[in-house]
XYZ file of C-alpha atoms in Angstrom:
434
model
C 0.000 0.000 0.000
C 1.262 3.451 -0.915
C 1.135 6.240 1.653
C -0.161 9.435 0.083
C -0.379 11.745 3.086
C 2.070 14.225 1.566
C 0.173 14.319 -1.744
C -3.180 14.780 -0.011
C -1.827 17.618 2.129
C -0.418 19.365 -0.923
C -3.867 19.548 -2.469
C -5.853 20.532 0.597
C -7.370 23.612 -1.064
C -10.356 23.359 -3.383
C -9.909 24.111 -7.065
C -12.036 26.750 -8.759
C -13.908 25.374 -11.754
C -14.184 26.953 -15.187
C -17.123 29.339 -14.867
C -17.986 30.179 -18.454
C -21.751 30.056 -18.059
C -22.293 26.309 -18.383
C -21.972 23.292 -16.142
C -22.491 24.769 -12.680
C -23.957 21.436 -11.515
C -23.080 17.846 -12.472
C -24.531 16.741 -15.803
C -27.075 13.920 -15.778
C -28.000 11.822 -18.781
C -27.556 8.666 -20.849
C -24.357 7.445 -22.544
C -24.692 4.903 -25.353
C -21.307 3.220 -25.008
C -21.496 0.793 -22.093
C -24.875 -0.500 -23.214
C -24.367 -0.606 -26.983
C -20.694 -0.205 -27.777
C -20.836 0.748 -31.460
C -23.996 -1.289 -32.095
C -26.589 1.453 -31.996
C -28.517 3.563 -34.469
C -31.169 6.286 -34.523
C -33.906 3.878 -33.521
C -32.202 2.014 -30.661
C -30.864 5.241 -29.166
C -34.241 6.941 -29.502
C -35.863 3.966 -27.746
C -33.625 4.622 -24.733
C -34.791 8.245 -24.606
C -38.410 7.130 -24.773
C -37.702 4.764 -21.876
C -36.040 7.598 -19.945
C -39.290 9.507 -20.186
C -41.429 6.447 -19.378
C -39.491 5.567 -16.204
C -39.407 9.122 -14.844
C -35.679 9.566 -15.426
C -36.058 12.763 -17.443
C -38.272 14.181 -14.728
C -35.582 13.182 -12.190
C -32.974 15.227 -14.107
C -31.411 12.859 -16.665
C -31.869 15.251 -19.557
C -29.253 14.511 -22.231
C -28.158 11.585 -24.409
C -24.469 11.308 -25.260
C -23.719 9.580 -28.576
C -20.401 8.053 -27.562
C -18.169 7.141 -30.553
C -18.947 5.389 -33.852
C -21.522 7.931 -35.087
C -19.443 9.006 -38.117
C -17.836 7.374 -41.117
C -14.133 6.551 -40.745
C -13.125 9.155 -43.290
C -13.814 12.887 -43.378
C -15.305 14.614 -46.400
C -13.126 16.271 -49.034
C -13.601 19.502 -47.069
C -12.430 17.842 -43.854
C -15.861 17.626 -42.230
C -17.130 14.764 -40.118
C -19.695 12.684 -41.994
C -22.541 11.045 -40.097
C -22.849 7.297 -40.671
C -25.876 7.022 -43.002
C -26.655 3.485 -41.845
C -26.832 4.521 -38.200
C -28.578 7.825 -38.896
C -30.568 7.452 -42.129
C -32.328 10.786 -41.542
C -29.188 12.565 -40.374
C -27.951 13.323 -36.862
C -29.810 16.652 -36.775
C -33.059 14.751 -37.195
C -32.125 12.568 -34.237
C -31.235 15.489 -31.965
C -34.445 17.316 -32.937
C -36.438 14.158 -32.163
C -35.026 13.714 -28.664
C -35.338 17.429 -27.891
C -39.056 17.068 -28.555
C -39.048 14.638 -25.598
C -37.228 17.095 -23.334
C -33.741 15.624 -23.810
C -30.716 17.444 -25.237
C -27.946 15.764 -27.229
C -24.246 15.478 -26.379
C -21.253 14.851 -28.614
C -18.131 12.718 -28.358
C -14.711 13.292 -29.869
C -11.034 12.776 -29.193
C -7.878 14.835 -28.659
C -5.895 12.553 -30.987
C -5.963 11.528 -34.636
C -8.787 9.026 -34.119
C -11.441 8.214 -31.560
C -10.897 5.134 -29.434
C -12.996 3.084 -31.894
C -11.006 4.338 -34.893
C -13.235 7.124 -36.232
C -11.872 10.615 -36.973
C -10.560 12.464 -33.928
C -10.516 16.228 -33.560
C -6.771 16.917 -33.295
C -6.134 19.672 -35.845
C -9.869 19.983 -36.550
C -11.065 21.361 -33.216
C -12.896 24.440 -34.514
C -14.305 22.727 -37.587
C -15.690 19.846 -35.540
C -17.333 22.229 -33.075
C -19.090 23.883 -36.009
C -20.355 20.460 -37.094
C -21.470 19.539 -33.565
C -23.385 22.801 -33.344
C -25.040 22.146 -36.736
C -26.042 18.710 -35.519
C -27.599 20.134 -32.352
C -25.101 19.086 -29.672
C -24.255 21.252 -26.626
C -21.949 19.050 -24.498
C -18.660 17.425 -25.496
C -16.978 14.374 -23.998
C -13.360 14.610 -25.177
C -11.359 11.376 -25.134
C -7.637 10.574 -25.288
C -6.803 7.882 -27.886
C -4.409 7.854 -30.895
C -2.166 10.572 -29.474
C 0.153 12.278 -32.004
C 3.910 11.916 -31.512
C 5.542 14.401 -29.164
C 7.601 15.901 -31.981
C 4.351 16.591 -33.853
C 2.368 18.264 -31.089
C 5.239 19.542 -28.954
C 2.580 19.568 -26.253
C 1.751 17.421 -23.279
C -1.833 16.340 -22.519
C -2.389 19.816 -21.076
C -1.741 21.424 -24.427
C -3.920 19.057 -26.430
C -6.917 19.688 -24.189
C -6.165 23.419 -24.129
C -6.562 23.440 -27.931
C -10.170 22.282 -27.670
C -10.921 24.565 -24.712
C -9.655 27.554 -26.702
C -11.691 26.479 -29.720
C -14.835 26.237 -27.570
C -14.289 29.748 -26.212
C -13.551 31.199 -29.671
C -16.541 29.500 -31.273
C -18.894 30.757 -28.568
C -17.586 34.308 -28.919
C -17.730 34.329 -32.725
C -21.252 32.902 -32.858
C -22.555 34.693 -29.752
C -23.687 31.313 -28.464
C -23.525 29.394 -25.189
C -20.174 27.558 -24.887
C -20.089 23.812 -25.206
C -19.801 22.092 -21.844
C -16.405 20.373 -21.935
C -15.904 16.976 -20.274
C -12.279 15.852 -20.257
C -11.857 12.087 -20.561
C -8.100 11.670 -20.299
C -8.114 8.848 -17.711
C -5.846 10.580 -15.220
C -5.548 9.686 -11.537
C -4.067 12.608 -9.618
C -2.863 14.942 -12.351
C -6.099 16.113 -14.006
C -7.439 17.520 -10.773
C -4.531 19.973 -10.737
C -5.142 21.510 -14.169
C -8.331 20.322 -15.879
C -10.583 22.855 -14.131
C -8.971 25.491 -16.353
C -10.412 23.843 -19.443
C -13.614 22.021 -18.591
C -16.441 21.263 -16.224
C -15.479 17.647 -15.422
C -12.443 15.389 -15.691
C -12.056 11.640 -15.510
C -9.862 10.319 -12.712
C -9.483 6.670 -13.813
C -9.743 4.389 -16.821
C -13.042 2.974 -18.034
C -15.450 1.571 -15.494
C -16.560 -2.081 -15.487
C -19.640 -3.547 -13.746
C -17.610 -5.227 -11.006
C -17.188 -4.284 -7.359
C -13.385 -4.333 -7.670
C -13.544 -1.570 -10.286
C -15.951 0.522 -8.220
C -13.705 0.204 -5.165
C -10.674 1.336 -7.175
C -12.526 4.398 -8.475
C -13.700 5.336 -4.975
C -10.098 4.952 -3.815
C -8.943 7.394 -6.518
C -11.736 9.783 -5.538
C -10.505 9.850 -1.933
C -7.422 11.724 -3.184
C -9.087 13.924 -5.817
C -12.394 14.975 -4.203
C -10.865 18.310 -3.185
C -10.996 19.644 -6.760
C -14.800 19.430 -6.975
C -16.820 22.617 -6.784
C -19.307 24.560 -8.897
C -18.380 24.476 -12.619
C -15.724 21.771 -12.127
C -15.695 18.253 -10.683
C -14.132 14.822 -10.820
C -15.811 12.369 -13.215
C -16.034 8.835 -11.851
C -17.308 7.514 -15.220
C -20.581 5.899 -16.228
C -23.125 4.516 -13.771
C -23.146 0.721 -14.072
C -26.372 0.305 -12.078
C -28.373 -2.413 -13.838
C -25.997 -2.683 -16.811
C -26.443 -5.793 -18.955
C -25.344 -4.300 -22.273
C -22.891 -5.125 -25.045
C -20.286 -2.456 -24.426
C -18.966 -4.282 -21.332
C -19.468 -7.795 -19.939
C -22.854 -8.341 -18.268
C -23.144 -6.519 -14.994
C -22.907 -8.589 -11.849
C -23.327 -6.002 -9.110
C -25.486 -7.037 -6.174
C -28.324 -4.764 -5.096
C -26.234 -3.503 -2.145
C -23.229 -2.871 -4.408
C -25.425 -0.940 -6.839
C -26.667 1.236 -3.959
C -23.085 1.871 -2.833
C -22.129 2.728 -6.409
C -24.933 5.255 -6.806
C -24.387 6.749 -3.349
C -20.696 7.406 -3.921
C -21.239 8.899 -7.389
C -24.022 11.222 -6.252
C -22.447 12.440 -3.009
C -19.034 12.968 -4.596
C -20.840 15.182 -7.156
C -19.770 13.151 -10.173
C -21.645 13.597 -13.461
C -24.349 10.925 -13.637
C -24.453 9.193 -17.013
C -26.253 5.875 -16.981
C -25.869 3.258 -19.710
C -28.387 0.574 -18.854
C -30.796 -0.908 -21.401
C -33.819 1.003 -20.181
C -36.159 -0.946 -22.438
C -35.469 -4.006 -20.277
C -34.857 -2.749 -16.766
C -35.906 -3.792 -13.272
C -37.928 -1.717 -10.835
C -34.981 -1.947 -8.419
C -32.706 -0.260 -10.957
C -35.154 2.597 -11.506
C -35.611 2.908 -7.732
C -31.861 3.391 -7.323
C -31.427 5.786 -10.246
C -34.310 8.022 -9.167
C -33.447 8.338 -5.472
C -34.578 11.950 -5.060
C -32.836 12.449 -1.714
C -29.425 11.595 -3.164
C -30.025 13.393 -6.454
C -30.919 16.659 -4.726
C -27.533 16.592 -2.951
C -25.737 15.859 -6.229
C -27.617 18.821 -7.736
C -27.336 21.096 -4.663
C -27.644 24.698 -5.937
C -25.855 26.223 -2.930
C -23.023 23.816 -2.013
C -20.659 22.723 -4.764
C -18.147 20.701 -2.748
C -18.370 16.921 -2.506
C -18.167 14.804 0.609
C -14.667 13.884 1.771
C -13.204 11.024 3.803
C -12.682 11.664 7.522
C -11.407 8.167 8.344
C -10.208 5.391 6.073
C -11.244 2.620 8.474
C -9.512 -0.600 7.441
C -6.373 1.198 6.278
C -4.337 3.980 7.881
C -5.676 7.394 6.884
C -4.425 8.796 3.550
C -3.411 5.345 2.385
C -4.364 4.130 -1.074
C -5.891 0.677 -1.296
C -7.850 -0.149 -4.456
C -9.585 -3.073 -2.741
C -10.557 -1.306 0.481
C -10.953 2.452 -0.090
C -11.882 4.988 2.574
C -15.010 3.909 4.453
C -16.130 7.006 6.388
C -17.093 10.181 4.500
C -18.907 13.396 5.344
C -19.665 16.856 4.003
C -21.989 19.802 3.977
C -25.159 20.364 1.957
C -28.105 22.741 1.804
C -30.158 20.103 3.593
C -27.893 19.098 6.468
C -24.631 17.284 7.193
C -24.138 14.281 4.921
C -22.505 11.014 5.972
C -21.590 8.059 3.759
C -20.361 4.860 5.389
C -19.117 2.044 3.136
C -18.519 -1.563 4.061
C -15.707 -2.574 1.708
C -15.488 -6.092 3.152
C -16.930 -9.209 1.521
C -18.775 -9.979 4.755
C -21.252 -8.157 6.990
C -19.545 -5.570 9.184
C -20.283 -3.439 12.256
C -19.379 0.210 11.611
C -18.949 3.034 14.125
C -18.025 6.727 14.090
C -18.066 9.727 16.421
C -20.136 12.581 15.043
C -17.387 15.115 15.641
C -15.022 13.195 13.368
C -16.824 15.179 10.667
C -15.694 18.792 10.345
C -19.307 19.811 9.621
C -20.682 18.684 13.007
C -20.919 21.017 16.010
C -19.562 19.555 19.245
C -21.911 19.306 22.223
C -25.026 19.088 20.037
C -27.397 16.244 19.259
C -28.586 15.560 15.718
C -31.716 14.247 14.055
C -30.953 11.423 11.624
C -32.609 10.975 8.234
C -31.860 7.888 6.110
C -31.343 8.833 2.458
C -32.217 5.308 1.265
C -35.209 4.386 3.421
C -36.380 8.035 3.341
C -37.263 7.825 7.014
C -36.484 9.785 10.178
C -34.384 7.536 12.393
C -34.371 9.277 15.742
C -31.642 11.352 17.371
C -27.887 10.727 17.453
C -25.847 11.755 20.484
C -22.065 11.605 20.171
C -21.851 8.632 17.791
C -23.606 6.279 15.382
C -23.278 2.500 15.080
C -24.327 0.578 11.978
C -24.329 -2.971 10.654
C -23.895 -3.101 6.884
C -24.108 -5.993 4.416
C -21.121 -6.957 2.238
C -20.175 -3.965 0.054
C -23.174 -2.138 1.515
C -23.657 1.543 2.267
C -25.399 3.884 4.664
C -26.242 7.418 3.553
C -27.435 9.716 6.322
C -28.479 13.342 6.616
C -28.030 14.931 10.063
C -29.505 18.194 11.301
C -28.880 20.038 14.558
C -31.492 19.101 17.156
C -30.318 21.235 20.067
C -27.767 20.803 22.899
C -26.982 17.252 23.897
C -28.433 16.210 27.300
C -26.543 17.400 30.370
C -24.479 15.076 32.511
C -23.003 12.954 29.730
C -19.472 11.797 30.387
C -16.895 12.024 29.003
C -17.468 15.747 28.621
C -15.920 15.608 25.131
C -17.032 13.186 22.437
C -13.367 12.656 21.562
C -11.428 13.536 24.673
C -7.810 13.680 23.504
C -6.477 17.164 24.427
C -9.829 18.010 26.094
C -9.148 20.246 29.110
C -10.779 21.741 32.222
C -10.506 25.572 32.632
C -7.516 25.162 34.984
C -5.557 23.412 32.226
C -5.983 19.888 33.559
C -6.603 17.362 30.818
C -9.732 15.270 30.989
C -8.841 11.562 31.123
C -11.354 8.846 30.384
């Protein structure tokens, strides 16, 4: 295990996101890739949008569809323009985007900072401005920008920073020249620590790992990465933990095998860490449990909090020493502020049932000497009053998501006088000892 205390301390301040008028809150929508891979067309993608409406997902806030790779022919036109695949989009991409907009859903584009996209279609390196013009003609307003087929160093004479800066500059120039709203820019360059130090200058979200898979081991590794990058999340800029695999049984990845408790943990972490929420489940063949998870209004309202942009953060790692990376057993105890109260997320990263425990004042957002009402963000019930601490029993890979609100001074006469008594002192300077 690698100790990262020094790295974490170096990035203790919160980054300021790119405030260019778009992307104040995390984007929510549908991404075609994990469900379909390249095997989609106008009709199959439109069916997913219809299902989004049917299942209440659009009403819940999932309001865009991202056409992720494979939408164009593998060669540009003689004028250098992207050409929509006529077999996939027989009526043209603009017809598709107009059709989904009639259902209350916008359309989002995909491209790449290299010569080709990851599936081998034309990338935007050297064509940034021209491709933005095409995306605008087609009716897109959001851009996921990937990182395959990178030109040689002696060609670009730029690092990854420079290649993503090219597209960011093109977005700003295009918006100014056309007097239009800038494209929302989602950087997909698969970084771990680095993107959180620079990507907020260029976009509204940035990937922190490689592609997600519908396995608990992958989710745990992403949560581990998030425990060292959460600090960069705020309004207009946030870490991107990749696509929601809740209920996934599609062709883009192997069939999903998450348990119900793992799916809840997955959704809880993504929402409370303020990640963009792009699902990629076949919504034409989906369970009620999946829809129940994806439309959890209590968690979604924290993800979309209009007043607090920061995500939750770990206050204790639990199994591992604090600030220690472990892709199998990431940080277990998390907390943060919201417009609705103090948020707690407790994860059981073990393969067996586990008893979990924390002192309230381990969270920076809790006031000492107060008692707190407890609301369960999954059962949607009031669960009494917490004084000093909370104990939980969680299933394997299970989660608890709680919302606490001040409920007055704690009862008098409770000893020890401090919830955590190390360095706690009487007025005469004598330490309290338990």
